[in-house]
Coordinates of N, CA and C in Angstrom, one line a residue:
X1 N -12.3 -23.9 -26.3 CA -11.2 -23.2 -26.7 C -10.8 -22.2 -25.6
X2 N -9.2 -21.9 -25.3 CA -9.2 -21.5 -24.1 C -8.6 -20.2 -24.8
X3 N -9.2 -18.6 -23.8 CA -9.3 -17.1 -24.6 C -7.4 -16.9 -24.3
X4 N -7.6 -15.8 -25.5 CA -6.2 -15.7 -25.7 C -6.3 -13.9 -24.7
X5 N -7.3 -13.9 -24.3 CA -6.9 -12.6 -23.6 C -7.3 -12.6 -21.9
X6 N -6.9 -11.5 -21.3 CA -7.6 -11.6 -19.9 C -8.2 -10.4 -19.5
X7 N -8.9 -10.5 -18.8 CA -9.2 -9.1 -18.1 C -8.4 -8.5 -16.9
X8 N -8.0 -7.5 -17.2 CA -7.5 -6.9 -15.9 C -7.9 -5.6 -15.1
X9 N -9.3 -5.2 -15.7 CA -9.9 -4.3 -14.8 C -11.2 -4.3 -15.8
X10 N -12.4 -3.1 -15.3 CA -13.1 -2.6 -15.4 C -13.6 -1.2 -14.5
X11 N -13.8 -0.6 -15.5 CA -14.0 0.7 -14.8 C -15.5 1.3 -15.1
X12 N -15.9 2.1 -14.2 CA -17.0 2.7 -14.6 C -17.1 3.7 -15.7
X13 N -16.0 4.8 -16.2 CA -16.3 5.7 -16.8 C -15.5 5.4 -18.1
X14 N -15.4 5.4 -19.4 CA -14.3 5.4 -20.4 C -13.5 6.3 -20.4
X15 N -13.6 7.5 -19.6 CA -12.1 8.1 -19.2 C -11.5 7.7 -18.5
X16 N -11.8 6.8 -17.4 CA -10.9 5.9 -16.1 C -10.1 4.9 -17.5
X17 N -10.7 4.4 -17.8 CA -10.5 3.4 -18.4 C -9.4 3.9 -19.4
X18 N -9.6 5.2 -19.9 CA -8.4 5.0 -21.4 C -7.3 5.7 -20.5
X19 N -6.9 6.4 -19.3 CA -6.0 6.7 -18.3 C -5.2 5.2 -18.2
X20 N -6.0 4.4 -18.0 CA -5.0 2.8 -17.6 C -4.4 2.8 -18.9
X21 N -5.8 2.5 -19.8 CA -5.2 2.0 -21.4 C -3.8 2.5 -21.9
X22 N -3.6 3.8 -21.7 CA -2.4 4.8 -22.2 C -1.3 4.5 -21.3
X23 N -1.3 4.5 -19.7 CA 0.0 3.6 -19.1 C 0.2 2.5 -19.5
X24 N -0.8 1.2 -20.1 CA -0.2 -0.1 -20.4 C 0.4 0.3 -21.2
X25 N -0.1 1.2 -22.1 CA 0.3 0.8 -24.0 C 1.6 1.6 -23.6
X26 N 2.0 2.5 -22.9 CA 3.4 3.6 -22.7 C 4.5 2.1 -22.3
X27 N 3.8 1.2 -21.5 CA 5.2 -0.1 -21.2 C 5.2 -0.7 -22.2
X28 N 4.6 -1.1 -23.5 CA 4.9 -1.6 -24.8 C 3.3 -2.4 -24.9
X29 N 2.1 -2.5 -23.9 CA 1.0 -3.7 -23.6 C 0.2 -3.5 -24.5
X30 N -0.6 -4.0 -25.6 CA -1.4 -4.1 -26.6 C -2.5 -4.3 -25.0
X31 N -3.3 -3.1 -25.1 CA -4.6 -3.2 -24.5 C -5.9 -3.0 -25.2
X32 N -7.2 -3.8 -25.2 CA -8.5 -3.9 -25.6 C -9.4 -3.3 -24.5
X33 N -10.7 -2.8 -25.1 CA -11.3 -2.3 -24.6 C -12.9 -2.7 -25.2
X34 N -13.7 -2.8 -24.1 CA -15.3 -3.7 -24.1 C -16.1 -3.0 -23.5
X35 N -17.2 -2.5 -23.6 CA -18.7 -2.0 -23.8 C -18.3 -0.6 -23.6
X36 N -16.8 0.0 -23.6 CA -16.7 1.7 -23.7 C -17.5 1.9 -24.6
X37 N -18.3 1.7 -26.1 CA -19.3 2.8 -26.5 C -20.8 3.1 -26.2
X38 N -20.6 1.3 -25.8 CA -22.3 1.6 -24.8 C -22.2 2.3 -23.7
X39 N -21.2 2.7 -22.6 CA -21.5 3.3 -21.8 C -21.3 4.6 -22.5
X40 N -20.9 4.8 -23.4 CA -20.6 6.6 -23.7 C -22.1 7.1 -24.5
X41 N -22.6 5.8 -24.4 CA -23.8 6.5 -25.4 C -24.8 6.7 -23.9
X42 N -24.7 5.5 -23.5 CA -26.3 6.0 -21.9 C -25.1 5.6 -20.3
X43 N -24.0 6.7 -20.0 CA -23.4 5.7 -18.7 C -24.1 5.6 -17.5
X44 N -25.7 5.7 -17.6 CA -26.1 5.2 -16.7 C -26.1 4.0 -16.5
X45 N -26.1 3.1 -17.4 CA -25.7 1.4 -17.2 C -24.6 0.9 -16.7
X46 N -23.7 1.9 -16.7 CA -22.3 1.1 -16.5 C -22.2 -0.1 -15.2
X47 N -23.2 0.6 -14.5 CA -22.9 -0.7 -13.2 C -23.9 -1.7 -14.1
X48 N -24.8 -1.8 -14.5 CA -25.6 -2.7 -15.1 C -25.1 -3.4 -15.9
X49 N -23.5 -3.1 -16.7 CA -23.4 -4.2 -17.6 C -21.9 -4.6 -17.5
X50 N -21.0 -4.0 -15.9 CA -20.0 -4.2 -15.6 C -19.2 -3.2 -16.3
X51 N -19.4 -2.2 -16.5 CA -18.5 -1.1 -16.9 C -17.6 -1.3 -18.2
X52 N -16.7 -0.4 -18.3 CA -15.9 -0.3 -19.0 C -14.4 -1.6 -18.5
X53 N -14.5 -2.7 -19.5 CA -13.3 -3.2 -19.6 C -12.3 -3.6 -20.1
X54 N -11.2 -4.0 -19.5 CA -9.7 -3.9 -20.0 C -9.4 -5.2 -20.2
X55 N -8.6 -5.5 -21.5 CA -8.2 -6.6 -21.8 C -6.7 -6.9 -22.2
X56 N -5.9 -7.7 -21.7 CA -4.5 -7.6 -22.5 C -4.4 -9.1 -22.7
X57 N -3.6 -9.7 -23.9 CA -2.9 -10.8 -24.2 C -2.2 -11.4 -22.8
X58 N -2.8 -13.0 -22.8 CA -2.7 -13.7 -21.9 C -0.8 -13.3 -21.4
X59 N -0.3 -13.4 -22.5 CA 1.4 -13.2 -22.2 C 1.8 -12.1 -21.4
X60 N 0.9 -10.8 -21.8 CA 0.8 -9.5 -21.4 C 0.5 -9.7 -19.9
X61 N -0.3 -10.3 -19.3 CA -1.0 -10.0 -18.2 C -0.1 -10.3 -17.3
X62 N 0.3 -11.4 -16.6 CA 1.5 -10.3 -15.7 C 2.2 -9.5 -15.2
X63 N 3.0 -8.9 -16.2 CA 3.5 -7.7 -16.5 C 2.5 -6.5 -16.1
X64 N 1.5 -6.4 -16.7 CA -0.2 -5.8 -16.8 C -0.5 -5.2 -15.1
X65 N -0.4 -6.6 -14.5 CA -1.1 -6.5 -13.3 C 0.1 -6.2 -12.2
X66 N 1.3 -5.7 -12.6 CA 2.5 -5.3 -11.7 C 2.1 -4.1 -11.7
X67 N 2.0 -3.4 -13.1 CA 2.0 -2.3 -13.6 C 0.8 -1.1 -12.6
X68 N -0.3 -2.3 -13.0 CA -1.5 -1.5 -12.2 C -1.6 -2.1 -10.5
X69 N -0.6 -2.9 -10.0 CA -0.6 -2.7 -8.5 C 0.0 -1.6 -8.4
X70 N 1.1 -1.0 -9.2 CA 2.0 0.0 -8.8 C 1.4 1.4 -8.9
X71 N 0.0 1.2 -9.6 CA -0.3 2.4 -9.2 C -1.7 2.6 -8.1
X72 N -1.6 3.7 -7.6 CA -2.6 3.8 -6.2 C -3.9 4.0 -6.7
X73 N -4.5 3.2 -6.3 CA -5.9 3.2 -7.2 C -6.7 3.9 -5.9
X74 N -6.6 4.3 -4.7 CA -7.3 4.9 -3.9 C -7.6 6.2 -3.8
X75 N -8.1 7.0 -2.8 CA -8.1 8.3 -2.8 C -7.0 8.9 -2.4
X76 N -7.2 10.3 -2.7 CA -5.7 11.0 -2.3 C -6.1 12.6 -1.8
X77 N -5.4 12.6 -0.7 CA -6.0 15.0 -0.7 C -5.3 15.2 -1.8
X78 N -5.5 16.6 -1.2 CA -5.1 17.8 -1.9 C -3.6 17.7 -2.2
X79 N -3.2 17.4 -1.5 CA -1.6 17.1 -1.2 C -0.7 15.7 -1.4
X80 N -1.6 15.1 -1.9 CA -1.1 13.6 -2.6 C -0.8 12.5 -1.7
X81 N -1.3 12.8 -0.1 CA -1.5 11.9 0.8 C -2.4 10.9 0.2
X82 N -2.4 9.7 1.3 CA -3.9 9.1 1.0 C -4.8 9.0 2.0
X83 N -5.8 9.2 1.7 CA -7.8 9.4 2.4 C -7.1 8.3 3.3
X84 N -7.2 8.6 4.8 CA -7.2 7.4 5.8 C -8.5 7.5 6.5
X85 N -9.1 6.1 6.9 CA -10.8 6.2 7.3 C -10.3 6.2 8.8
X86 N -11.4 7.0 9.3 CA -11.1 7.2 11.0 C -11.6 5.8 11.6
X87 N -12.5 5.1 11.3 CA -12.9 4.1 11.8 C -11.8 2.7 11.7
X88 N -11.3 2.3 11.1 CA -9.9 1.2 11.0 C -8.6 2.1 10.6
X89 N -8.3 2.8 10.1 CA -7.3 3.9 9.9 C -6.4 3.0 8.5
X90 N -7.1 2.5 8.0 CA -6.8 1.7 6.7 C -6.6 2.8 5.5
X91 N -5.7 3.0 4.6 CA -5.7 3.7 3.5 C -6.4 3.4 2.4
X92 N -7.4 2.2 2.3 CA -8.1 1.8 1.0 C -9.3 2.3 1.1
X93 N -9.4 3.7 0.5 CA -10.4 4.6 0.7 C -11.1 4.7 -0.8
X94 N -12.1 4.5 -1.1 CA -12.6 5.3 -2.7 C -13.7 6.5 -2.5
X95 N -13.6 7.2 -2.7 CA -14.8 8.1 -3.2 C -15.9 7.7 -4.3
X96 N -17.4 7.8 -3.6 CA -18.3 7.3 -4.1 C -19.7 7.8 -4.5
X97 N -20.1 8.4 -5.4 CA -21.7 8.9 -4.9 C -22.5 8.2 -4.2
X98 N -23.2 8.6 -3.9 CA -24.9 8.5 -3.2 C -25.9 9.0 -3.9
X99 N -27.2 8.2 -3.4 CA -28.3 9.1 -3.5 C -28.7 8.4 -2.6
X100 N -28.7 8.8 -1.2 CA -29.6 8.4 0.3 C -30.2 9.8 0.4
X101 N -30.0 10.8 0.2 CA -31.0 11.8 0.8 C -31.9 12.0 0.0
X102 N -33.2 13.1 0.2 CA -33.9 13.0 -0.6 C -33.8 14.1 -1.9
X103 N -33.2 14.8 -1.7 CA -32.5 15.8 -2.5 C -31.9 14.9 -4.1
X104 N -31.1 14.2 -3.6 CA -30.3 13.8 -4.3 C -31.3 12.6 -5.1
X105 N -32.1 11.8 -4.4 CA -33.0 10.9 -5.2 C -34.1 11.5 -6.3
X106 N -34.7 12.3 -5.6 CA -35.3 13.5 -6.8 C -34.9 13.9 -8.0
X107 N -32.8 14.3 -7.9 CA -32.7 14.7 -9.1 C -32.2 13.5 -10.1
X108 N -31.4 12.2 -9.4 CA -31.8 11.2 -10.0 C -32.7 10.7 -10.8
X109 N -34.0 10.8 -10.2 CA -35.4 10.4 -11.0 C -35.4 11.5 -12.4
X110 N -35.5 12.8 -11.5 CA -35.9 13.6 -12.5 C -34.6 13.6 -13.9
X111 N -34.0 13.6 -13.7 CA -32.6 13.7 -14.6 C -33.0 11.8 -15.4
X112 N -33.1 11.3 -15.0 CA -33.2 9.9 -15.0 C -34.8 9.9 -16.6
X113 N -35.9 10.6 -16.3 CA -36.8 11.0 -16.8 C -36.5 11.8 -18.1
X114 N -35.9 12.6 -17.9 CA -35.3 13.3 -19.1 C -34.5 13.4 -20.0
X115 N -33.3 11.6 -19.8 CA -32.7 11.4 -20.5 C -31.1 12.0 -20.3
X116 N -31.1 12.8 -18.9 CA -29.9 13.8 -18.7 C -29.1 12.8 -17.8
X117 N -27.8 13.6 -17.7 CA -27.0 12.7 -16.1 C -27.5 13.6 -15.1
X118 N -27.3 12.8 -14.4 CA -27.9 13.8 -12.7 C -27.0 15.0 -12.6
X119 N -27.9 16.1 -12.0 CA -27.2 17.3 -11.9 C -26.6 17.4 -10.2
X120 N -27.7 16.6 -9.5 CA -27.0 16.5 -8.2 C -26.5 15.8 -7.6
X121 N -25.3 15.3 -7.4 CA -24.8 14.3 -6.5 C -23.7 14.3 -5.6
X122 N -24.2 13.5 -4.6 CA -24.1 14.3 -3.4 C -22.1 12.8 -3.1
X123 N -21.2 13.2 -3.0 CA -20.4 12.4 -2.9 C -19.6 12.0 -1.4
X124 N -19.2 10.9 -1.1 CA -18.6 10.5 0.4 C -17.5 9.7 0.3
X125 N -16.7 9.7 1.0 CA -15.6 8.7 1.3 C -16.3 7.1 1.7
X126 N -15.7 5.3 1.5 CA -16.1 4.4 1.6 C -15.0 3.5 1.9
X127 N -14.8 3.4 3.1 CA -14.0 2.1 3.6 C -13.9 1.2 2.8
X128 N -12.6 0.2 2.0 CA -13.2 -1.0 1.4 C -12.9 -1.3 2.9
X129 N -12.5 -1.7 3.9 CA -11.8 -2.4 5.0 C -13.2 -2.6 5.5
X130 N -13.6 -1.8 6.3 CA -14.8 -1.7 7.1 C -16.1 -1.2 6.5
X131 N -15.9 -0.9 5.4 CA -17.6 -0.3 4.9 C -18.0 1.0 5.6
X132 N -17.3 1.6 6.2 CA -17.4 3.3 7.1 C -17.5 3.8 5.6
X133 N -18.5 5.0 5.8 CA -18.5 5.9 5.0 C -18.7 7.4 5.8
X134 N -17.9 7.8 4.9 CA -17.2 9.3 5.6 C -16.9 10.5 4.6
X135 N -17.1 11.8 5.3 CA -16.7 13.1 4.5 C -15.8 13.2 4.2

């Protein structure tokens, strides 16, 4: 049986996710939403189980995916430029945590042990183009 819905994103956090949800549904889009309460209960899993995602009516989707090209899913300063990477000078920048230092793996573990979200994380700019990662 072929699904009457599609996916058109997934996000890591259920606040990313209900920011999209509230632009589709403002153009008229009946949008669904999938494993938002498992991540809100532990979001450490979110990469483990594909995050938070979006669904609209096959008829919908289209429309859907004009809506969310039109908006800039990249980084941006202070000033609503967008993050350009020095190494290809490509604008498709995201901001991303880490934990490569040892600082930051520590409080992982330890936070990770206790049931908390990490208190320390250390964040960097990430090329999709070239994979540069940068301050």
């Amino acid at each position: 049986m072929e699904s009457m819905f599609t996916k058109i994103g997934a996000y890591q956090y259920t606040s990313e996710a209900l920011i999209i949800k509230g632009k589709l549904q403002s153009e008229g889009i009946d949008v669904f939403m999938a494993d938002n309460h498992t991540i809100d209960f532990d979001p450490l899993i979110s990469n483990a189980i594909g995050g938070v995602k979006l669904f609209v009516r096959n008829v919908d989707a289209g429309k859907a995916k004009q809506i969310l090209f039109a908006i800039n899913r990249y980084s941006v300063d202070d000033s609503g430029n967008p993050v350009i990477c020095p190494q290809c000078s490509s604008s498709q920048v995201d901001l991303v945590s880490t934990i490569k230092d040892l600082k930051s793996l520590f409080s992982f573990l330890f936070s990770l042990l206790l049931g908390l979200l990490p208190f320390y994380v250390k964040y960097k700019y990430c090329c999709n183009n070239c994979k540069n990662q940068f301050l």
